[in-house]
Amino acid sequence: MHSKTKFLIFALLIGLLDVQSQASNNPIPTNRHWLFYTEPARSPAELRAAKQAVADQLSPRSLARRKKMIASNPPVRLCDLPPPTEFVEAIEATGCKIVHVARYLKAVSIEGSVEQVVRATALPFVKSSRPVMGYASSRIEDT
């Protein structure tokens, strides 16, 4: 590849990165919040049953791939477990709607009024909360 072509590709990439960084510097609060929950206390039998329930939903190919990396049987980690049903029910009882579950983060994003979010944040298993941020893209208008 010619040095001129390399330079043009490099300049194009730098320009794209600059546009992306300008767009991501404008966080906008949304009406959603992340609720981070504590790890529930489970007996060894409950933990095995929860891991097995997750493993039962995985494809044979996924299980084979996981067995190469995870020594336990079934090859499921704590971060693969969904939030306990009691947590989900308690959050929904506040009037909030669960929008997304992030098992790896031990968090759910919720949507609701200010009062509902305050009630959900006060639940005993909620470790912390923060607003979900959105980003406005800056578009160049034709003149």
Short mmCIF file of N, CA and C in Angstrom, two decimals:
data_model
loop_
_atom_site.label_atom_id
_atom_site.label_comp_id
_atom_site.label_asym_id
_atom_site.label_seq_id
_atom_site.Cartn_x
_atom_site.Cartn_y
_atom_site.Cartn_z
N MET A 1 0.85 -1.17 0.00
CA MET A 1 0.00 0.00 0.00
C MET A 1 0.89 1.24 0.00
N HIS A 2 0.55 2.20 -0.78
CA HIS A 2 1.35 3.42 -0.90
C HIS A 2 1.20 4.26 0.36
N SER A 3 2.22 5.03 0.64
CA SER A 3 2.20 5.86 1.84
C SER A 3 1.10 6.91 1.77
N LYS A 4 0.77 7.37 0.56
CA LYS A 4 -0.30 8.36 0.41
C LYS A 4 -1.65 7.73 0.78
N THR A 5 -1.87 6.48 0.36
CA THR A 5 -3.11 5.77 0.69
C THR A 5 -3.20 5.52 2.18
N LYS A 6 -2.07 5.11 2.77
CA LYS A 6 -2.05 4.88 4.21
C LYS A 6 -2.38 6.16 4.97
N PHE A 7 -1.82 7.27 4.52
CA PHE A 7 -2.09 8.54 5.16
C PHE A 7 -3.56 8.91 5.06
N LEU A 8 -4.17 8.72 3.90
CA LEU A 8 -5.59 9.04 3.72
C LEU A 8 -6.47 8.19 4.62
N ILE A 9 -6.15 6.89 4.72
CA ILE A 9 -6.92 6.00 5.61
C ILE A 9 -6.76 6.44 7.05
N PHE A 10 -5.53 6.77 7.44
CA PHE A 10 -5.27 7.24 8.81
C PHE A 10 -6.05 8.52 9.10
N ALA A 11 -6.02 9.46 8.18
CA ALA A 11 -6.73 10.73 8.37
C ALA A 11 -8.24 10.51 8.46
N LEU A 12 -8.75 9.61 7.66
CA LEU A 12 -10.18 9.30 7.70
C LEU A 12 -10.56 8.70 9.05
N LEU A 13 -9.75 7.77 9.55
CA LEU A 13 -10.03 7.16 10.85
C LEU A 13 -9.99 8.18 11.98
N ILE A 14 -9.00 9.05 11.95
CA ILE A 14 -8.90 10.11 12.97
C ILE A 14 -10.13 11.02 12.90
N GLY A 15 -10.57 11.36 11.71
CA GLY A 15 -11.76 12.19 11.55
C GLY A 15 -13.00 11.52 12.09
N LEU A 16 -13.15 10.22 11.85
CA LEU A 16 -14.30 9.49 12.37
C LEU A 16 -14.27 9.42 13.89
N LEU A 17 -13.09 9.20 14.45
CA LEU A 17 -12.96 9.16 15.90
C LEU A 17 -13.31 10.50 16.51
N ASP A 18 -12.90 11.58 15.88
CA ASP A 18 -13.19 12.91 16.39
C ASP A 18 -14.69 13.19 16.37
N VAL A 19 -15.36 12.81 15.30
CA VAL A 19 -16.81 13.00 15.21
C VAL A 19 -17.51 12.18 16.29
N GLN A 20 -17.06 10.94 16.50
CA GLN A 20 -17.66 10.09 17.52
C GLN A 20 -17.44 10.68 18.91
N SER A 21 -16.25 11.21 19.19
CA SER A 21 -15.98 11.76 20.52
C SER A 21 -16.82 13.02 20.76
N GLN A 22 -17.05 13.81 19.72
CA GLN A 22 -17.89 15.00 19.89
C GLN A 22 -19.32 14.61 20.18
N ALA A 23 -19.81 13.56 19.53
CA ALA A 23 -21.19 13.11 19.75
C ALA A 23 -21.35 12.53 21.14
N SER A 24 -20.32 11.85 21.67
CA SER A 24 -20.46 11.21 22.96
C SER A 24 -20.18 12.13 24.13
N ASN A 25 -19.85 13.38 23.87
CA ASN A 25 -19.60 14.33 24.95
C ASN A 25 -20.87 15.04 25.39
N ASN A 26 -22.01 14.64 24.90
CA ASN A 26 -23.27 15.29 25.23
C ASN A 26 -24.23 14.33 25.93
N PRO A 27 -23.90 13.87 27.14
CA PRO A 27 -24.83 12.94 27.80
C PRO A 27 -26.13 13.64 28.17
N ILE A 28 -27.23 12.92 27.97
CA ILE A 28 -28.55 13.45 28.27
C ILE A 28 -29.25 12.48 29.20
N PRO A 29 -29.72 12.93 30.37
CA PRO A 29 -30.45 12.00 31.25
C PRO A 29 -31.73 11.52 30.58
N THR A 30 -32.06 10.27 30.82
CA THR A 30 -33.32 9.71 30.31
C THR A 30 -34.25 9.50 31.50
N ASN A 31 -35.43 8.97 31.25
CA ASN A 31 -36.34 8.69 32.36
C ASN A 31 -36.13 7.27 32.89
N ARG A 32 -35.00 6.68 32.57
CA ARG A 32 -34.67 5.33 33.04
C ARG A 32 -33.55 5.40 34.06
N HIS A 33 -33.52 4.39 34.93
CA HIS A 33 -32.48 4.30 35.95
C HIS A 33 -31.94 2.89 36.01
N TRP A 34 -30.65 2.78 36.32
CA TRP A 34 -30.04 1.48 36.60
C TRP A 34 -30.17 1.22 38.09
N LEU A 35 -30.65 0.04 38.45
CA LEU A 35 -30.64 -0.41 39.84
C LEU A 35 -29.65 -1.56 39.93
N PHE A 36 -28.63 -1.39 40.76
CA PHE A 36 -27.63 -2.44 40.98
C PHE A 36 -28.02 -3.18 42.25
N TYR A 37 -28.16 -4.48 42.16
CA TYR A 37 -28.63 -5.25 43.31
C TYR A 37 -27.51 -6.09 43.92
N THR A 38 -27.71 -6.45 45.18
CA THR A 38 -26.73 -7.27 45.89
C THR A 38 -26.91 -8.73 45.49
N GLU A 39 -25.87 -9.50 45.67
CA GLU A 39 -25.96 -10.94 45.39
C GLU A 39 -26.83 -11.57 46.47
N PRO A 40 -27.89 -12.28 46.10
CA PRO A 40 -28.78 -12.87 47.10
C PRO A 40 -28.09 -14.03 47.83
N ALA A 41 -28.46 -14.21 49.08
CA ALA A 41 -27.94 -15.35 49.85
C ALA A 41 -28.66 -16.61 49.37
N ARG A 42 -27.89 -17.58 48.93
CA ARG A 42 -28.46 -18.85 48.45
C ARG A 42 -27.71 -19.99 49.09
N SER A 43 -28.45 -21.05 49.42
CA SER A 43 -27.80 -22.26 49.93
C SER A 43 -27.09 -22.93 48.76
N PRO A 44 -26.14 -23.82 49.04
CA PRO A 44 -25.46 -24.53 47.95
C PRO A 44 -26.44 -25.27 47.03
N ALA A 45 -27.49 -25.85 47.60
CA ALA A 45 -28.48 -26.56 46.78
C ALA A 45 -29.25 -25.60 45.88
N GLU A 46 -29.62 -24.43 46.41
CA GLU A 46 -30.33 -23.42 45.60
C GLU A 46 -29.43 -22.91 44.49
N LEU A 47 -28.15 -22.71 44.80
CA LEU A 47 -27.20 -22.23 43.80
C LEU A 47 -27.03 -23.25 42.68
N ARG A 48 -26.89 -24.53 43.03
CA ARG A 48 -26.77 -25.58 42.02
C ARG A 48 -28.01 -25.63 41.14
N ALA A 49 -29.20 -25.52 41.76
CA ALA A 49 -30.45 -25.56 41.00
C ALA A 49 -30.55 -24.36 40.05
N ALA A 50 -30.15 -23.18 40.52
CA ALA A 50 -30.21 -21.98 39.68
C ALA A 50 -29.25 -22.11 38.51
N LYS A 51 -28.04 -22.61 38.77
CA LYS A 51 -27.07 -22.80 37.68
C LYS A 51 -27.56 -23.84 36.68
N GLN A 52 -28.17 -24.91 37.19
CA GLN A 52 -28.67 -25.95 36.29
C GLN A 52 -29.81 -25.42 35.42
N ALA A 53 -30.66 -24.55 35.99
CA ALA A 53 -31.76 -23.97 35.21
C ALA A 53 -31.21 -23.13 34.05
N VAL A 54 -30.13 -22.40 34.29
CA VAL A 54 -29.51 -21.62 33.22
C VAL A 54 -28.88 -22.55 32.20
N ALA A 55 -28.18 -23.58 32.67
CA ALA A 55 -27.52 -24.54 31.77
C ALA A 55 -28.53 -25.26 30.88
N ASP A 56 -29.72 -25.53 31.42
CA ASP A 56 -30.75 -26.21 30.63
C ASP A 56 -31.23 -25.38 29.44
N GLN A 57 -31.03 -24.07 29.51
CA GLN A 57 -31.46 -23.19 28.42
C GLN A 57 -30.38 -22.98 27.36
N LEU A 58 -29.17 -23.47 27.64
CA LEU A 58 -28.06 -23.29 26.70
C LEU A 58 -28.04 -24.40 25.66
N SER A 59 -27.57 -24.07 24.47
CA SER A 59 -27.47 -25.07 23.41
C SER A 59 -26.31 -26.01 23.70
N PRO A 60 -26.33 -27.23 23.14
CA PRO A 60 -25.21 -28.15 23.32
C PRO A 60 -23.88 -27.54 22.87
N ARG A 61 -23.91 -26.77 21.82
CA ARG A 61 -22.69 -26.12 21.32
C ARG A 61 -22.15 -25.11 22.33
N SER A 62 -23.06 -24.34 22.93
CA SER A 62 -22.65 -23.36 23.94
C SER A 62 -22.09 -24.07 25.18
N LEU A 63 -22.74 -25.14 25.59
CA LEU A 63 -22.24 -25.90 26.74
C LEU A 63 -20.84 -26.45 26.48
N ALA A 64 -20.62 -26.99 25.28
CA ALA A 64 -19.30 -27.53 24.93
C ALA A 64 -18.24 -26.43 24.95
N ARG A 65 -18.58 -25.26 24.43
CA ARG A 65 -17.65 -24.13 24.41
C ARG A 65 -17.34 -23.67 25.84
N ARG A 66 -18.36 -23.63 26.69
CA ARG A 66 -18.16 -23.19 28.07
C ARG A 66 -17.34 -24.19 28.87
N LYS A 67 -17.51 -25.47 28.60
CA LYS A 67 -16.77 -26.51 29.34
C LYS A 67 -15.27 -26.37 29.14
N LYS A 68 -14.86 -25.79 28.04
CA LYS A 68 -13.43 -25.58 27.80
C LYS A 68 -12.86 -24.51 28.73
N MET A 69 -13.69 -23.58 29.18
CA MET A 69 -13.21 -22.44 29.96
C MET A 69 -13.64 -22.47 31.43
N ILE A 70 -14.75 -23.13 31.73
CA ILE A 70 -15.29 -23.12 33.09
C ILE A 70 -15.23 -24.53 33.64
N ALA A 71 -14.54 -24.69 34.76
CA ALA A 71 -14.30 -26.03 35.31
C ALA A 71 -15.50 -26.62 36.04
N SER A 72 -16.44 -25.79 36.47
CA SER A 72 -17.56 -26.31 37.26
C SER A 72 -18.56 -27.06 36.38
N ASN A 73 -19.37 -27.87 37.03
CA ASN A 73 -20.42 -28.60 36.32
C ASN A 73 -21.74 -28.26 36.98
N PRO A 74 -22.68 -27.63 36.31
CA PRO A 74 -22.66 -27.20 34.92
C PRO A 74 -21.76 -25.98 34.73
N PRO A 75 -21.30 -25.77 33.50
CA PRO A 75 -20.38 -24.65 33.23
C PRO A 75 -21.10 -23.30 33.19
N VAL A 76 -21.55 -22.88 34.36
CA VAL A 76 -22.30 -21.63 34.48
C VAL A 76 -21.69 -20.85 35.65
N ARG A 77 -21.53 -19.55 35.47
CA ARG A 77 -20.98 -18.68 36.50
C ARG A 77 -22.09 -17.91 37.21
N LEU A 78 -21.76 -17.31 38.33
CA LEU A 78 -22.74 -16.49 39.06
C LEU A 78 -23.27 -15.37 38.18
N CYS A 79 -22.41 -14.80 37.34
CA CYS A 79 -22.84 -13.68 36.51
C CYS A 79 -23.83 -14.11 35.42
N ASP A 80 -24.00 -15.41 35.22
CA ASP A 80 -24.97 -15.91 34.24
C ASP A 80 -26.38 -16.00 34.82
N LEU A 81 -26.49 -15.92 36.15
CA LEU A 81 -27.79 -16.10 36.79
C LEU A 81 -28.64 -14.84 36.68
N PRO A 82 -29.91 -15.00 36.37
CA PRO A 82 -30.80 -13.83 36.31
C PRO A 82 -31.09 -13.34 37.73
N PRO A 83 -31.64 -12.13 37.86
CA PRO A 83 -32.00 -11.66 39.20
C PRO A 83 -33.09 -12.55 39.79
N PRO A 84 -33.08 -12.74 41.09
CA PRO A 84 -34.12 -13.58 41.71
C PRO A 84 -35.52 -13.04 41.41
N THR A 85 -36.45 -13.95 41.31
CA THR A 85 -37.84 -13.59 41.02
C THR A 85 -38.38 -12.61 42.06
N GLU A 86 -37.98 -12.80 43.33
CA GLU A 86 -38.46 -11.90 44.39
C GLU A 86 -38.00 -10.47 44.14
N PHE A 87 -36.79 -10.29 43.62
CA PHE A 87 -36.28 -8.95 43.32
C PHE A 87 -37.12 -8.32 42.21
N VAL A 88 -37.36 -9.08 41.16
CA VAL A 88 -38.13 -8.57 40.01
C VAL A 88 -39.55 -8.19 40.47
N GLU A 89 -40.17 -9.07 41.24
CA GLU A 89 -41.53 -8.79 41.71
C GLU A 89 -41.58 -7.57 42.61
N ALA A 90 -40.58 -7.40 43.48
CA ALA A 90 -40.54 -6.24 44.38
C ALA A 90 -40.36 -4.95 43.59
N ILE A 91 -39.52 -4.98 42.57
CA ILE A 91 -39.32 -3.79 41.73
C ILE A 91 -40.60 -3.45 40.99
N GLU A 92 -41.25 -4.45 40.41
CA GLU A 92 -42.49 -4.21 39.67
C GLU A 92 -43.61 -3.77 40.60
N ALA A 93 -43.58 -4.18 41.87
CA ALA A 93 -44.61 -3.77 42.83
C ALA A 93 -44.52 -2.27 43.13
N THR A 94 -43.38 -1.65 42.88
CA THR A 94 -43.26 -0.19 43.07
C THR A 94 -43.92 0.58 41.94
N GLY A 95 -44.31 -0.13 40.88
CA GLY A 95 -44.91 0.52 39.72
C GLY A 95 -43.93 0.74 38.58
N CYS A 96 -42.67 0.41 38.80
CA CYS A 96 -41.66 0.57 37.75
C CYS A 96 -41.73 -0.59 36.77
N LYS A 97 -41.35 -0.30 35.55
CA LYS A 97 -41.27 -1.31 34.51
C LYS A 97 -39.81 -1.67 34.31
N ILE A 98 -39.49 -2.96 34.30
CA ILE A 98 -38.12 -3.38 34.03
C ILE A 98 -37.92 -3.36 32.52
N VAL A 99 -36.93 -2.60 32.08
CA VAL A 99 -36.66 -2.43 30.65
C VAL A 99 -35.60 -3.42 30.18
N HIS A 100 -34.55 -3.60 30.99
CA HIS A 100 -33.45 -4.46 30.57
C HIS A 100 -32.80 -5.09 31.81
N VAL A 101 -32.40 -6.34 31.69
CA VAL A 101 -31.67 -7.02 32.75
C VAL A 101 -30.23 -7.20 32.28
N ALA A 102 -29.29 -6.73 33.09
CA ALA A 102 -27.86 -6.89 32.80
C ALA A 102 -27.30 -7.84 33.87
N ARG A 103 -27.37 -9.14 33.58
CA ARG A 103 -26.97 -10.13 34.59
C ARG A 103 -25.53 -9.97 35.00
N TYR A 104 -24.65 -9.71 34.05
CA TYR A 104 -23.22 -9.59 34.35
C TYR A 104 -22.96 -8.43 35.31
N LEU A 105 -23.73 -7.37 35.20
CA LEU A 105 -23.57 -6.21 36.08
C LEU A 105 -24.36 -6.32 37.37
N LYS A 106 -25.22 -7.36 37.47
CA LYS A 106 -26.16 -7.49 38.59
C LYS A 106 -26.99 -6.22 38.67
N ALA A 107 -27.63 -5.88 37.55
CA ALA A 107 -28.39 -4.64 37.47
C ALA A 107 -29.58 -4.81 36.55
N VAL A 108 -30.58 -3.97 36.78
CA VAL A 108 -31.73 -3.88 35.88
C VAL A 108 -31.94 -2.40 35.58
N SER A 109 -32.38 -2.12 34.36
CA SER A 109 -32.77 -0.74 34.07
C SER A 109 -34.28 -0.69 34.20
N ILE A 110 -34.75 0.38 34.80
CA ILE A 110 -36.18 0.53 35.06
C ILE A 110 -36.68 1.85 34.50
N GLU A 111 -37.99 1.91 34.34
CA GLU A 111 -38.65 3.11 33.85
C GLU A 111 -39.83 3.37 34.77
N GLY A 112 -40.00 4.59 35.20
CA GLY A 112 -41.12 4.93 36.06
C GLY A 112 -41.08 6.39 36.46
N SER A 113 -42.10 6.79 37.20
CA SER A 113 -42.15 8.17 37.68
C SER A 113 -41.07 8.36 38.75
N VAL A 114 -40.84 9.59 39.13
CA VAL A 114 -39.83 9.89 40.14
C VAL A 114 -40.16 9.17 41.45
N GLU A 115 -41.43 9.19 41.85
CA GLU A 115 -41.84 8.55 43.10
C GLU A 115 -41.61 7.03 43.03
N GLN A 116 -41.93 6.43 41.90
CA GLN A 116 -41.74 4.99 41.73
C GLN A 116 -40.26 4.61 41.78
N VAL A 117 -39.43 5.41 41.14
CA VAL A 117 -37.99 5.14 41.13
C VAL A 117 -37.42 5.29 42.53
N VAL A 118 -37.87 6.29 43.29
CA VAL A 118 -37.41 6.48 44.66
C VAL A 118 -37.79 5.26 45.51
N ARG A 119 -39.02 4.77 45.34
CA ARG A 119 -39.45 3.57 46.09
C ARG A 119 -38.61 2.36 45.70
N ALA A 120 -38.32 2.20 44.41
CA ALA A 120 -37.52 1.06 43.96
C ALA A 120 -36.09 1.16 44.49
N THR A 121 -35.54 2.35 44.52
CA THR A 121 -34.18 2.55 45.01
C THR A 121 -34.08 2.24 46.50
N ALA A 122 -35.17 2.42 47.24
CA ALA A 122 -35.16 2.18 48.69
C ALA A 122 -35.32 0.70 49.05
N LEU A 123 -35.51 -0.18 48.07
CA LEU A 123 -35.66 -1.60 48.38
C LEU A 123 -34.38 -2.13 49.04
N PRO A 124 -34.51 -3.08 49.98
CA PRO A 124 -33.34 -3.50 50.76
C PRO A 124 -32.22 -4.16 49.96
N PHE A 125 -32.52 -4.75 48.83
CA PHE A 125 -31.50 -5.45 48.05
C PHE A 125 -30.82 -4.55 47.02
N VAL A 126 -31.27 -3.30 46.89
CA VAL A 126 -30.68 -2.38 45.92
C VAL A 126 -29.43 -1.75 46.54
N LYS A 127 -28.30 -2.00 45.89
CA LYS A 127 -27.02 -1.49 46.38
C LYS A 127 -26.83 -0.03 45.98
N SER A 128 -27.17 0.29 44.73
CA SER A 128 -27.03 1.67 44.26
C SER A 128 -27.89 1.86 43.02
N SER A 129 -28.03 3.12 42.63
CA SER A 129 -28.78 3.42 41.40
C SER A 129 -28.14 4.63 40.73
N ARG A 130 -28.39 4.74 39.45
CA ARG A 130 -27.94 5.93 38.71
C ARG A 130 -28.77 6.03 37.43
N PRO A 131 -28.91 7.24 36.92
CA PRO A 131 -29.71 7.40 35.70
C PRO A 131 -29.03 6.77 34.50
N VAL A 132 -29.83 6.26 33.60
CA VAL A 132 -29.32 5.78 32.32
C VAL A 132 -29.12 7.02 31.46
N MET A 133 -27.94 7.14 30.89
CA MET A 133 -27.64 8.32 30.08
C MET A 133 -27.78 7.99 28.60
N GLY A 134 -28.32 8.92 27.87
CA GLY A 134 -28.40 8.81 26.42
C GLY A 134 -27.44 9.82 25.82
N TYR A 135 -27.18 9.68 24.57
CA TYR A 135 -26.24 10.60 23.91
C TYR A 135 -26.89 11.18 22.67
N ALA A 136 -26.78 12.49 22.54
CA ALA A 136 -27.32 13.17 21.38
C ALA A 136 -26.25 13.21 20.31
N SER A 137 -26.64 12.86 19.13
CA SER A 137 -25.67 12.95 18.04
C SER A 137 -25.74 14.37 17.48
N SER A 138 -24.59 14.89 17.18
CA SER A 138 -24.54 16.22 16.59
C SER A 138 -24.48 16.03 15.07
N ARG A 139 -25.49 16.52 14.40
CA ARG A 139 -25.56 16.39 12.95
C ARG A 139 -25.25 17.73 12.30
N ILE A 140 -24.59 17.64 11.19
CA ILE A 140 -24.30 18.85 10.43
C ILE A 140 -25.49 19.11 9.52
N GLU A 141 -26.09 20.28 9.69
CA GLU A 141 -27.27 20.64 8.91
C GLU A 141 -26.83 21.23 7.57
N ASP A 142 -27.59 20.89 6.53
CA ASP A 142 -27.32 21.48 5.22
C ASP A 142 -27.83 22.93 5.23
N THR A 143 -27.04 23.84 4.70
CA THR A 143 -27.46 25.24 4.65
C THR A 143 -27.73 25.70 3.27
#
